mmCIF file of C-alpha atoms and ligand atoms in Angstrom:
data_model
loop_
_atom_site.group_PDB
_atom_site.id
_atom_site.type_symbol
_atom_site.label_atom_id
_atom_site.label_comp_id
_atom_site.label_asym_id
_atom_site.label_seq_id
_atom_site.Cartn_x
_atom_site.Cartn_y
_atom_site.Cartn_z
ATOM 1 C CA UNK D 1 47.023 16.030 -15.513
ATOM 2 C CA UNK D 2 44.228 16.331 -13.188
ATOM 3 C CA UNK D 3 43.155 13.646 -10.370
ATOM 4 C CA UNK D 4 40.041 13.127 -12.809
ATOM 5 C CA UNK D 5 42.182 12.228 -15.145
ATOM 6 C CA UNK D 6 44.238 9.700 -13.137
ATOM 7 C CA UNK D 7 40.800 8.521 -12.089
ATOM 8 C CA UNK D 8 39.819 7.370 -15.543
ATOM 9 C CA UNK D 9 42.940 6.040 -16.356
ATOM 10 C CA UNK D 10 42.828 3.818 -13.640
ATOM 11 C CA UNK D 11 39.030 2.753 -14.798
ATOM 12 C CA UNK D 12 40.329 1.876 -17.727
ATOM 13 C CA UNK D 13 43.425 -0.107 -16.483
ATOM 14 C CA UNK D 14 41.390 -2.067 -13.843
ATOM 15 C CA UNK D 15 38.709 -2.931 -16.821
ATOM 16 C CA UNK D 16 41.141 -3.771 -18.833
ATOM 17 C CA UNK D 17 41.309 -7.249 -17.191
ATOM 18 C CA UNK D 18 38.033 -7.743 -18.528
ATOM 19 C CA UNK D 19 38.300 -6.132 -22.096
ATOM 20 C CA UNK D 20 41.017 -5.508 -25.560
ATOM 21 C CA UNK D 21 39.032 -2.070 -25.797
ATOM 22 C CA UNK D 22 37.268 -0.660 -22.516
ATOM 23 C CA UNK D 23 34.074 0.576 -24.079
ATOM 24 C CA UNK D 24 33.098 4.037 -23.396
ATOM 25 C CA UNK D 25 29.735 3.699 -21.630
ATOM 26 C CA UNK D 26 31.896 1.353 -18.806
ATOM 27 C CA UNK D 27 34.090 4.038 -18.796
ATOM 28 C CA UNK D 28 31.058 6.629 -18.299
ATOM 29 C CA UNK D 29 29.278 4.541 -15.434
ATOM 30 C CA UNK D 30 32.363 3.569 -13.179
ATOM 31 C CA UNK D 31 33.505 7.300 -13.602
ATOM 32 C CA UNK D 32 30.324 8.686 -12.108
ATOM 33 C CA UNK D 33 30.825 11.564 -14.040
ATOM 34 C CA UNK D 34 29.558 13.635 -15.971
ATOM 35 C CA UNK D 35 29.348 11.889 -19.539
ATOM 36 C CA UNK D 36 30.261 15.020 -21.480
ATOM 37 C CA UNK D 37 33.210 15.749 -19.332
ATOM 38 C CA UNK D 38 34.468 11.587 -19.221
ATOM 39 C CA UNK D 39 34.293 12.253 -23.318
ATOM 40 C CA UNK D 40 36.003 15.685 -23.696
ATOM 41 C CA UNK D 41 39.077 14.231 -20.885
ATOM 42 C CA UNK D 42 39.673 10.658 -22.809
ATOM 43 C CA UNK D 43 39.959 13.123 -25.705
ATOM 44 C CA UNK D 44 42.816 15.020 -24.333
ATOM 45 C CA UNK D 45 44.484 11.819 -23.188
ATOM 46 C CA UNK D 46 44.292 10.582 -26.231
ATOM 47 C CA UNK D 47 45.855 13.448 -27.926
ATOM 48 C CA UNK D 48 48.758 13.032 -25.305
ATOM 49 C CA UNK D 49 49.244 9.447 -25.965
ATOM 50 C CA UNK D 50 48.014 8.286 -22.896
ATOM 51 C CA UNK D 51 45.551 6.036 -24.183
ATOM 52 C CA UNK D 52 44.560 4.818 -27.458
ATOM 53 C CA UNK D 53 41.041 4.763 -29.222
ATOM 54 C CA UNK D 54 39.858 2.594 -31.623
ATOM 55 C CA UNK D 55 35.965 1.812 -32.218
ATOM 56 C CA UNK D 56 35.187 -0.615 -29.382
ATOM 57 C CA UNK D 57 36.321 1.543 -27.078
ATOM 58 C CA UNK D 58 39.859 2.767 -24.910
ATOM 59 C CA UNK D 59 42.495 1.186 -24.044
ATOM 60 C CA UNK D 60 45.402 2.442 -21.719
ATOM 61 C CA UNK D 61 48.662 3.048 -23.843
ATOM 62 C CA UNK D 62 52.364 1.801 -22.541
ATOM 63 C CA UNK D 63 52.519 6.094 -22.067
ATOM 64 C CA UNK D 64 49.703 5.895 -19.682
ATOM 65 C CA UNK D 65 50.217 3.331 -17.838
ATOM 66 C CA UNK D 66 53.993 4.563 -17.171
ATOM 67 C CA UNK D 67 52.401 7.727 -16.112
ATOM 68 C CA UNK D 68 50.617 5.772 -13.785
ATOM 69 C CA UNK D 69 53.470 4.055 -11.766
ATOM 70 C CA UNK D 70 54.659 7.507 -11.721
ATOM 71 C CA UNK D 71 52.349 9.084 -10.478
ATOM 72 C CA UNK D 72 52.427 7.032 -7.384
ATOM 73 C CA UNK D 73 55.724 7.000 -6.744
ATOM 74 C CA UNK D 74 55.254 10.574 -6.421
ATOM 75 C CA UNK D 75 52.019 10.892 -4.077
ATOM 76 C CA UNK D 76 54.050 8.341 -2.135
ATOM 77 C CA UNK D 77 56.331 11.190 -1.621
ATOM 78 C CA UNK D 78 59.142 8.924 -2.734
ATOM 79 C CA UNK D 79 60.460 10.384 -6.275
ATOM 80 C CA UNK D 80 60.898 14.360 -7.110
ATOM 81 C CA UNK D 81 61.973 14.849 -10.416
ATOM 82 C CA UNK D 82 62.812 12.269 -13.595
ATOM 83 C CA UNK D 83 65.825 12.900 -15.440
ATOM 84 C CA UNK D 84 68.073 11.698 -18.388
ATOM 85 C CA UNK D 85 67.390 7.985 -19.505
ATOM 86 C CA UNK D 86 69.812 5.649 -19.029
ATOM 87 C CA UNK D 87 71.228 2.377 -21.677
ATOM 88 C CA UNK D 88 70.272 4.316 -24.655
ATOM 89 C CA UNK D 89 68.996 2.296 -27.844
ATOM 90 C CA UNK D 90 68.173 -0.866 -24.999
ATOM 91 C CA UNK D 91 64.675 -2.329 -25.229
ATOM 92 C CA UNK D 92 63.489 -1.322 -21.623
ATOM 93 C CA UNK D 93 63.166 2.304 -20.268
ATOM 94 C CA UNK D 94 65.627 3.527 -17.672
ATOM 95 C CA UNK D 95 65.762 6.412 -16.260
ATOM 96 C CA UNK D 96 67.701 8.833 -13.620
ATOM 97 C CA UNK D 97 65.387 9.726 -10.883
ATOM 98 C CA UNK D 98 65.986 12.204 -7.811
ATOM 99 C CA UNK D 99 64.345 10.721 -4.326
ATOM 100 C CA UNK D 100 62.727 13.199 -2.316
ATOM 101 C CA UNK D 101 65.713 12.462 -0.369
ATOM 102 C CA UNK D 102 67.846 13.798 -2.273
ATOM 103 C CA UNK D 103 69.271 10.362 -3.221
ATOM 104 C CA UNK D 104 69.862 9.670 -7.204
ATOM 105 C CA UNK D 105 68.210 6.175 -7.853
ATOM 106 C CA UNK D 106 67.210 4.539 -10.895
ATOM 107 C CA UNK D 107 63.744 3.813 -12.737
ATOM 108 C CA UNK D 108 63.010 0.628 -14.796
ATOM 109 C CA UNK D 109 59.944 0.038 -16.813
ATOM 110 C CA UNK D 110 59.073 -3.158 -17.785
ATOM 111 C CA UNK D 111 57.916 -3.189 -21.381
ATOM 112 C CA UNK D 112 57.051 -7.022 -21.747
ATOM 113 C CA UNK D 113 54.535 -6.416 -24.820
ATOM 114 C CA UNK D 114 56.757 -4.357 -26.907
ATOM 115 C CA UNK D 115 60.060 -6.837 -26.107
ATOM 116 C CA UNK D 116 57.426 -9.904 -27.060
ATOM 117 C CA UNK D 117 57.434 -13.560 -24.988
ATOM 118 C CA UNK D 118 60.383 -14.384 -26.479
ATOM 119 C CA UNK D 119 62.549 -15.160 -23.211
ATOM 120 C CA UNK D 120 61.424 -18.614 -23.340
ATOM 121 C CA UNK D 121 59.530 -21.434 -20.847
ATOM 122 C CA UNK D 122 60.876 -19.950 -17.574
ATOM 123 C CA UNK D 123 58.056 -16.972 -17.941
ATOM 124 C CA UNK D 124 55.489 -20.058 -18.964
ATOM 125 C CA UNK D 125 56.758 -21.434 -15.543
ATOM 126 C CA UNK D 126 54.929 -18.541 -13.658
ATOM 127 C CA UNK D 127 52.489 -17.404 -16.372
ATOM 128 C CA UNK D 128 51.286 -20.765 -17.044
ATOM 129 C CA UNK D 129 48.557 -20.792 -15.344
ATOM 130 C CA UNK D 130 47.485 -17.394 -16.054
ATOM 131 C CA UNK D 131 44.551 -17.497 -18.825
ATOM 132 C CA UNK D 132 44.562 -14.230 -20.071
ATOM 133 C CA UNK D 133 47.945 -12.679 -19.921
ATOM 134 C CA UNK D 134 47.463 -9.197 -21.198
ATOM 135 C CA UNK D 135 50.990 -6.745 -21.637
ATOM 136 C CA UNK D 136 49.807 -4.512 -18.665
ATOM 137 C CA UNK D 137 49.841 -8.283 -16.405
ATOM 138 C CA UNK D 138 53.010 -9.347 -17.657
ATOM 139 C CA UNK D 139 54.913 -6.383 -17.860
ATOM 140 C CA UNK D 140 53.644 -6.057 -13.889
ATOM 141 C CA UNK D 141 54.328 -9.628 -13.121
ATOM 142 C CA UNK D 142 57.942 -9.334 -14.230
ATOM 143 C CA UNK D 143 58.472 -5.886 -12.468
ATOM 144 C CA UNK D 144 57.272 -7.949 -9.272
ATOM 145 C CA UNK D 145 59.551 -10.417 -9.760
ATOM 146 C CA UNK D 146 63.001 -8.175 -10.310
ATOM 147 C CA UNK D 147 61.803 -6.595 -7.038
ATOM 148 C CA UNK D 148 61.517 -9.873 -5.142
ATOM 149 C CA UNK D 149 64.710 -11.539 -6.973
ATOM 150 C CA UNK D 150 66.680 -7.978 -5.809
ATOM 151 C CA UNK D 151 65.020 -7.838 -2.316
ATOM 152 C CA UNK D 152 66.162 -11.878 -2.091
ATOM 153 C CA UNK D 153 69.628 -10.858 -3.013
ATOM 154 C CA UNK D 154 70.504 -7.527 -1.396
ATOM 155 C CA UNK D 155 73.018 -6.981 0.241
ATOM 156 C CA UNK D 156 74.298 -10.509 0.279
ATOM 157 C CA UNK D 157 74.941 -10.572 -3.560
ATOM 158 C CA UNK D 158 76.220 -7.215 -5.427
ATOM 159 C CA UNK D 159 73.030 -6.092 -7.170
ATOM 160 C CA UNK D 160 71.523 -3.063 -6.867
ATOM 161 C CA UNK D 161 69.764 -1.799 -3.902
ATOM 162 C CA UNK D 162 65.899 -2.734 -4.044
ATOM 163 C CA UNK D 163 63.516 0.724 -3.407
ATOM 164 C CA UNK D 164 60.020 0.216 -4.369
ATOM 165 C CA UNK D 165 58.020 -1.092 -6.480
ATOM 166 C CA UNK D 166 54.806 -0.137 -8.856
ATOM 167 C CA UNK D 167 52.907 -1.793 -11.430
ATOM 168 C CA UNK D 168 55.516 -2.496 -14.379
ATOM 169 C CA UNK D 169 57.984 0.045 -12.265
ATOM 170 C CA UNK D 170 60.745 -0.954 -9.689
ATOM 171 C CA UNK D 171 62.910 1.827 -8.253
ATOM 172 C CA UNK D 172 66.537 0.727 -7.118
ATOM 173 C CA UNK D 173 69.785 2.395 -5.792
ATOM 174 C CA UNK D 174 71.384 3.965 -8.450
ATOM 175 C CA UNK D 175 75.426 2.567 -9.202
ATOM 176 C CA UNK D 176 78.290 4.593 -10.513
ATOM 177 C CA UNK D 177 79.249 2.853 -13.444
ATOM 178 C CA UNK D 178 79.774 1.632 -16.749
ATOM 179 C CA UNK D 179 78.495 -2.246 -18.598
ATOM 180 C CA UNK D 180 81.783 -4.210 -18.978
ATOM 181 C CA UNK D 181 80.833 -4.023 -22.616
ATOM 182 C CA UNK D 182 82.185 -0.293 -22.987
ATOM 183 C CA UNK D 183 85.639 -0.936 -20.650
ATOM 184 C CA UNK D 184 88.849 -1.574 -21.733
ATOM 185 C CA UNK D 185 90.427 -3.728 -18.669
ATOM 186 C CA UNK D 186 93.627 -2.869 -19.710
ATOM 187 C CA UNK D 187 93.075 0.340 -19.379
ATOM 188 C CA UNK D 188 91.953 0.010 -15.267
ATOM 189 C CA UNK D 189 94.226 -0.388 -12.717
ATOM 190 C CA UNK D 190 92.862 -3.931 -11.387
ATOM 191 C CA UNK D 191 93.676 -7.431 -11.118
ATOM 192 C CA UNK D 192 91.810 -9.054 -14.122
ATOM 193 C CA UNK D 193 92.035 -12.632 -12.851
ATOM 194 C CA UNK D 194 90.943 -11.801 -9.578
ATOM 195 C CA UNK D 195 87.890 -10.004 -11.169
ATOM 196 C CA UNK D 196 86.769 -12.489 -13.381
ATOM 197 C CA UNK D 197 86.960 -15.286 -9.913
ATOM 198 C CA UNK D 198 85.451 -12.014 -7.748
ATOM 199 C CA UNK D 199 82.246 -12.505 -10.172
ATOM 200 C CA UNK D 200 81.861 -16.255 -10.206
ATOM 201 C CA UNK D 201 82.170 -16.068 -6.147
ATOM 202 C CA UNK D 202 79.151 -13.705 -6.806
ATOM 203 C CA UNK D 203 77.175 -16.356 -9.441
ATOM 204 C CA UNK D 204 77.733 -18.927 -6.436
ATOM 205 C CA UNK D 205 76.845 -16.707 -3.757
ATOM 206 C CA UNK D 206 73.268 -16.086 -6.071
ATOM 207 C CA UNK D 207 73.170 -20.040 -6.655
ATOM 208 C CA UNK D 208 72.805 -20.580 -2.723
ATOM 209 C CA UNK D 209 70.126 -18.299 -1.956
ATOM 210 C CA UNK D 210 68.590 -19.954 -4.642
ATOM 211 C CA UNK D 211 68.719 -17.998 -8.032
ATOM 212 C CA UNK D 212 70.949 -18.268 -11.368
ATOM 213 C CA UNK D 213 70.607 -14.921 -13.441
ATOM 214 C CA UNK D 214 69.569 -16.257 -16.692
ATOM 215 C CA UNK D 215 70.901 -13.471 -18.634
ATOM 216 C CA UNK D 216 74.117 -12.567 -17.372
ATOM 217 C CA UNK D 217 76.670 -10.776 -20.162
ATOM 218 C CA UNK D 218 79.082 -7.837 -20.131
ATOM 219 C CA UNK D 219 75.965 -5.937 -20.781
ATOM 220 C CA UNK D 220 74.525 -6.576 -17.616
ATOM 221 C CA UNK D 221 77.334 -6.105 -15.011
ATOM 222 C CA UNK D 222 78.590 -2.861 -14.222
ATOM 223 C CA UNK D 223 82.283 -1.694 -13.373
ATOM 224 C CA UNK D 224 83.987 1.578 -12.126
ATOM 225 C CA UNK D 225 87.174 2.927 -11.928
ATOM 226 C CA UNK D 226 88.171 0.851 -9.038
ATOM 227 C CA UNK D 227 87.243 -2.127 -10.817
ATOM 228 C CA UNK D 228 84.573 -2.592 -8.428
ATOM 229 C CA UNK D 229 81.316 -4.026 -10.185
ATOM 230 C CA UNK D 230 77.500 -4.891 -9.980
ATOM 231 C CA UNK D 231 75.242 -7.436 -11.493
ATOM 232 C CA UNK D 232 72.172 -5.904 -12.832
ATOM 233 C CA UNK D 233 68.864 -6.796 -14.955
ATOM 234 C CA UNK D 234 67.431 -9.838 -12.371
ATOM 235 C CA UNK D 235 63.989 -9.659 -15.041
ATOM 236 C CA UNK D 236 64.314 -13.147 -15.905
ATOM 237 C CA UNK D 237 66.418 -15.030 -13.052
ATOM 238 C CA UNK D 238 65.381 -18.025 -12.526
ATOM 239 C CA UNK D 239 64.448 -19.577 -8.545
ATOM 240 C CA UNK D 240 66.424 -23.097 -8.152
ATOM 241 C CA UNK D 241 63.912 -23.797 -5.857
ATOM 242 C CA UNK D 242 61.184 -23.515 -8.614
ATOM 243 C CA UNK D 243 63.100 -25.192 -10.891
ATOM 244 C CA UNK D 244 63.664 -28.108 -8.721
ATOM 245 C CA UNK D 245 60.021 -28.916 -8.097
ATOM 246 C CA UNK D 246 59.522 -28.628 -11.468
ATOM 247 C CA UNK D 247 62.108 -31.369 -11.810
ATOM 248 C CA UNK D 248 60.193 -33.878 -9.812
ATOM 249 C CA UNK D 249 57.203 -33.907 -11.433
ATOM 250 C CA UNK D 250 58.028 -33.223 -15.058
ATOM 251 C CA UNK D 251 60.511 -35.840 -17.005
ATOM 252 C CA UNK D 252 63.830 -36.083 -18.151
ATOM 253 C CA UNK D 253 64.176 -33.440 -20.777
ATOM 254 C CA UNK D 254 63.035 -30.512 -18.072
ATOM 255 C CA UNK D 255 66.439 -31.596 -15.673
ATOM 256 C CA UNK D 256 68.801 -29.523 -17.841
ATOM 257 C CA UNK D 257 67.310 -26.345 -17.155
ATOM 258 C CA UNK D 258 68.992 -25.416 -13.817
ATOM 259 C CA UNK D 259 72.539 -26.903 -15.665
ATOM 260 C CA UNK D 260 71.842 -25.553 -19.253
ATOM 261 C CA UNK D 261 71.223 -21.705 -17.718
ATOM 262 C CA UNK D 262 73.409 -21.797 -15.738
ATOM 263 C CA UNK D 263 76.229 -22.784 -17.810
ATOM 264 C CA UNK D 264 74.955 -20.766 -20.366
ATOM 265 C CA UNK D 265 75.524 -17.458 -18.309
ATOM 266 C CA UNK D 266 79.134 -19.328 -16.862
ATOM 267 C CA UNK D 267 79.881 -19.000 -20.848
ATOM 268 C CA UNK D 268 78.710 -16.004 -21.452
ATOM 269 C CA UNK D 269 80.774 -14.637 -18.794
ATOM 270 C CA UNK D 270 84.155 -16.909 -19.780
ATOM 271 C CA UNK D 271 83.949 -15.529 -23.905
ATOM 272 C CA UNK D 272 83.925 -12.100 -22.322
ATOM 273 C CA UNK D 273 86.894 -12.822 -20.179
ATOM 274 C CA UNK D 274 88.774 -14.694 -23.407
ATOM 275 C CA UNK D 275 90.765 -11.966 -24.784
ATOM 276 C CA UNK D 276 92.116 -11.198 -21.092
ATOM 277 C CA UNK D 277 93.503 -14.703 -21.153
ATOM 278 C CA UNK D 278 90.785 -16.462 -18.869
ATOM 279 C CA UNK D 279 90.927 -19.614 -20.306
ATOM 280 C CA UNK D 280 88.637 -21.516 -17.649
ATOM 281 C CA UNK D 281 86.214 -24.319 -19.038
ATOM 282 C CA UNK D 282 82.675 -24.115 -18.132
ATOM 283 C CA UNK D 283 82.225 -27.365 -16.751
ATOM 284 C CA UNK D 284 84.865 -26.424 -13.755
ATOM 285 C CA UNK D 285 83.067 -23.268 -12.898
ATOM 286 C CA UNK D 286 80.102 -25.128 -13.008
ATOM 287 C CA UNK D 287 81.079 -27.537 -10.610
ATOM 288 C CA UNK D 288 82.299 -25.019 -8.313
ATOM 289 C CA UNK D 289 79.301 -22.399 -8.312
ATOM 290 C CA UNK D 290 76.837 -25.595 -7.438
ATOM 291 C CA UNK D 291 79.527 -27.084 -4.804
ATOM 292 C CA UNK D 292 80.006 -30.355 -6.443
HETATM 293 N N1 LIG Z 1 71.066 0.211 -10.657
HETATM 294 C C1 LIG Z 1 71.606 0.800 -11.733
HETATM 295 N N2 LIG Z 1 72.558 1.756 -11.587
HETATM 296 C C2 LIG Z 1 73.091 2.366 -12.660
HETATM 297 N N3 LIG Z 1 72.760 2.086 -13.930
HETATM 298 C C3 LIG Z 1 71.815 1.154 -14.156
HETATM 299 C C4 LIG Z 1 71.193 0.457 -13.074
HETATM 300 N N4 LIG Z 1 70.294 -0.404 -13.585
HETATM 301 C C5 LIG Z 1 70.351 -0.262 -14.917
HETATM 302 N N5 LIG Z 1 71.253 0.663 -15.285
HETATM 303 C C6 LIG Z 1 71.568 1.089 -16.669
HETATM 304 O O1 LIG Z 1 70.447 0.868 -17.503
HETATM 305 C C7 LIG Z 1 70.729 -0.094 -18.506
HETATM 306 C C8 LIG Z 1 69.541 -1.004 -18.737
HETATM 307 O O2 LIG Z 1 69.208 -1.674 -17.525
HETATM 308 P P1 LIG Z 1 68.787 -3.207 -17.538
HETATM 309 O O3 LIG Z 1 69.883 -4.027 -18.096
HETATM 310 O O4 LIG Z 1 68.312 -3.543 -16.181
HETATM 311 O O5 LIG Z 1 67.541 -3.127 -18.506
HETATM 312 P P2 LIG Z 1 67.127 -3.934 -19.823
HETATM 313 O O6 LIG Z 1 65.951 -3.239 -20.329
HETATM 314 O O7 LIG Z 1 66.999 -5.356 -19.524
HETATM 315 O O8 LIG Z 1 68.255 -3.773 -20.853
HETATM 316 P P3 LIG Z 1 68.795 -4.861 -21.862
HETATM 317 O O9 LIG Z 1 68.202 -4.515 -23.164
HETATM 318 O O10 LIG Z 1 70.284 -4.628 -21.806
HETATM 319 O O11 LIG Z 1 68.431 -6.222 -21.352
HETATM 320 C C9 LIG Z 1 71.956 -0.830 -17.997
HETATM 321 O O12 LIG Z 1 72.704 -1.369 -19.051
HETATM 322 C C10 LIG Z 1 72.696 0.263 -17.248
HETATM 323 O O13 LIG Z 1 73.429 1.073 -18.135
HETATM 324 MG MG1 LIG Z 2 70.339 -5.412 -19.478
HETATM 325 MG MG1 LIG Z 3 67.340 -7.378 -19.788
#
């Protein structure tokens, strides 16, 4: 890849707030290039996947604009090398990255479009007002908001260390270990009990500065041998602060959302813990992670 190339990609990204398709004269004009040579390089890029043709015009692929967040991270002198991806058969795209430091850290794109809006009204909340929500804005949008949920958290709150952050990319310290999902506690040499209470201290801890996960599971905390863990995948936390004004000015039926995710993780987190002979109810943890 050339920086001409890079330089039409990012033509067609930034017009791609305005259009579906980018058509090719825009492309032409904003290029200042030569048109023959603007033709022959969205061929190649299209060949490699980088952006996709139809007959209105280009438009950047998921590919492309991946290569674009990556790009920067590199003439920001931050990343070196990408390596092996990480959560294999997951919907979003992790990777093992090598810091010009040295430093292993991990890469997360956000793939919004191809996962869908699915994750209900708590992406309305902050899309809302947004008219025309294309994949690239979302998929950025949410990216932003891992980083700032991570910076907002870290170090108070075991989550991953917080890096940078580009387009539908975030960059965070990278975490020896495995989802709870693939452990056998019984196998480690830990204190289950004093786990399971070590992670709802951690769900309170998040509650005070003023988040509740939203999605919290064995898939999304990590453990080691020591039995020592961290809470990953902040993509669709939700701010009890944003919640709350919500509360006063919307009715009734919008008050359970703080309670209703919040418990919901709380359960999540107590079936996991079942078959180690947790038997907690979710009501009491409730009661404790809010302080009542
Ligand atoms: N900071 C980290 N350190 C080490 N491994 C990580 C880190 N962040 C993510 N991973 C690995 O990548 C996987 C996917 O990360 P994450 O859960 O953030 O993405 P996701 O796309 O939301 O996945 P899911 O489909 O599970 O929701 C994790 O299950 C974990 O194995
Ligand atoms: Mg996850
Ligand atoms: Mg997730």
């Amino acid at each position: 890849m050339r920086d001409r190339d890079w330089k039409i990609l990012r033509i067609i990204e930034i017009s791609m707030r305005h259009h579906e398709w980018v058509p090719v004269d825009e492309i032409i004009k904003k290029s200042k290039l030569d048109s023959n040579e603007v033709l022959y390089r969205l061929k190649v890029l299209n060949r490699h996947k980088f952006v996709n043709r139809s007959t209105y015009g280009y438009r950047l692929s998921h590919k492309g604009y991946d290569g674009l967040a990556l790009n920067t991270f590199i003439k920001r002198d931050l990343i070196k090398a990408i390596g092996n991806k990480l959560g294999v058969g997951k919907e979003g795209d992790v990777f093992t990255v090598l810091l010009t430091s040295n430093r292993e850290a991990v890469l997360k794109f956000h793939k919004l479009g191809r996962t869908c809006f699915t994750r209900g009204k708590r992406y309305r909340l902050y899309l809302a007002d947004k008219r025309h929500i294309s994949w690239l804005y979302a998929s950025r949008l949410t990216a932003e908001r891992e980083f700032q949920v991570l910076n907002d958290l870290y170090p108070v709150v075991k989550v991953p260390e917080p890096i940078d952050q580009n387009r539908h990319a975030i960059i965070m310290g990278k975490w020896d270990g495995v989802e709870l999902k693939r452990v056998d506690l019984t196998k480690l040499d830990i204190d289950i009990k004093k786990l399971f209470w070590d992670i709802v201290e951690e769900i309170k801890k998040m509650y005070n500065i003023g988040y509740i996960h939203g999605d919290l599971s064995e898939f999304n905390i990590l453990i080691n041998e020591e039995g020592d863990f961290l809470i990953i995948d902040f993509a669709q936390a939700i701010e009890v602060r944003e919640d709350k004004i919500v509360l006063d000015i919307l009715p009734g039926e919008f008050k359970m959302d703080i309670e209703y995710y919040l418990k919901r993780d709380i359960g999540n987190l107590l079936r996991y813990f079942k078959k180690y002979g947790i038997r907690e109810s979710v009501d009491e943890i409730y009661n404790y992670v809010v302080g009542k």
